[in-house]
């Protein structure tokens, strides 16, 4: 398995996921893919299903995928999110991540995007007192 982030970076990203999920019932995952032969968005759609992200109660999962060797990334939201948000909902996060990625700040770009995702999803999917963490917060890697 290829590791892209060091332990400190992974801990920062996981902490950002956990903080975001305290504001929203939405579920956020980060996946790192190496060796993908398809464009990042296609890979993200496949990985979204493989990780079972479409099984959340409100269909409000978000996947950030990095195809590191292709130098591509994608953000995919489940149908529950896409039904209620504006069409350009992910553009801000995409642009923020690109800004940081251009400077080699991959973990920071993801951390900041996750913070924004949590804030934005709170409007549509606020955290409930009986909310259950439906998906792992750990970063997943392809094998």
GROMACS .gro file of N, CA, C and O in nm, residues 6-16 139:
model
   48
    6UNK      N    1   0.200   1.179   0.563
    6UNK     CA    2   0.268   1.129   0.681
    6UNK      C    3   0.168   1.120   0.797
    6UNK      O    4   0.053   1.163   0.783
    7UNK      N    5   0.208   1.066   0.908
    7UNK     CA    6   0.116   1.044   1.022
    7UNK      C    7   0.054   1.173   1.072
    7UNK      O    8  -0.064   1.178   1.105
    8UNK      N    9   0.135   1.277   1.079
    8UNK     CA   10   0.085   1.407   1.127
    8UNK      C   11  -0.021   1.463   1.032
    8UNK      O   12  -0.126   1.513   1.075
    9UNK      N   13   0.005   1.453   0.902
    9UNK     CA   14  -0.091   1.501   0.803
    9UNK      C   15  -0.221   1.420   0.809
    9UNK      O   16  -0.330   1.475   0.803
   10UNK      N   17  -0.206   1.288   0.821
   10UNK     CA   18  -0.324   1.203   0.833
   10UNK      C   19  -0.406   1.241   0.956
   10UNK      O   20  -0.529   1.251   0.949
   11UNK      N   21  -0.339   1.264   1.067
   11UNK     CA   22  -0.409   1.300   1.191
   11UNK      C   23  -0.482   1.433   1.175
   11UNK      O   24  -0.595   1.449   1.224
   12UNK      N   25  -0.421   1.527   1.105
   12UNK     CA   26  -0.483   1.657   1.081
   12UNK      C   27  -0.609   1.642   0.994
   12UNK      O   28  -0.712   1.703   1.023
   13UNK      N   29  -0.600   1.560   0.892
   13UNK     CA   30  -0.716   1.539   0.803
   13UNK      C   31  -0.828   1.467   0.877
   13UNK      O   32  -0.945   1.506   0.868
   14UNK      N   33  -0.795   1.364   0.954
   14UNK     CA   34  -0.896   1.291   1.030
   14UNK      C   35  -0.962   1.384   1.132
   14UNK      O   36  -1.085   1.382   1.149
   15UNK      N   37  -0.883   1.469   1.197
   15UNK     CA   38  -0.939   1.566   1.293
   15UNK      C   39  -1.034   1.662   1.222
   15UNK      O   40  -1.139   1.699   1.277
   16UNK      N   41  -1.000   1.703   1.101
   16UNK     CA   42  -1.088   1.793   1.024
   16UNK      C   43  -1.219   1.722   0.990
   16UNK      O   44  -1.327   1.783   0.998
  139UNK      N   45  -0.853   0.785   0.655
  139UNK     CA   46  -0.821   0.798   0.513
  139UNK      C   47  -0.806   0.657   0.455
  139UNK      O   48  -0.741   0.571   0.516
   0.00000   0.00000   0.00000
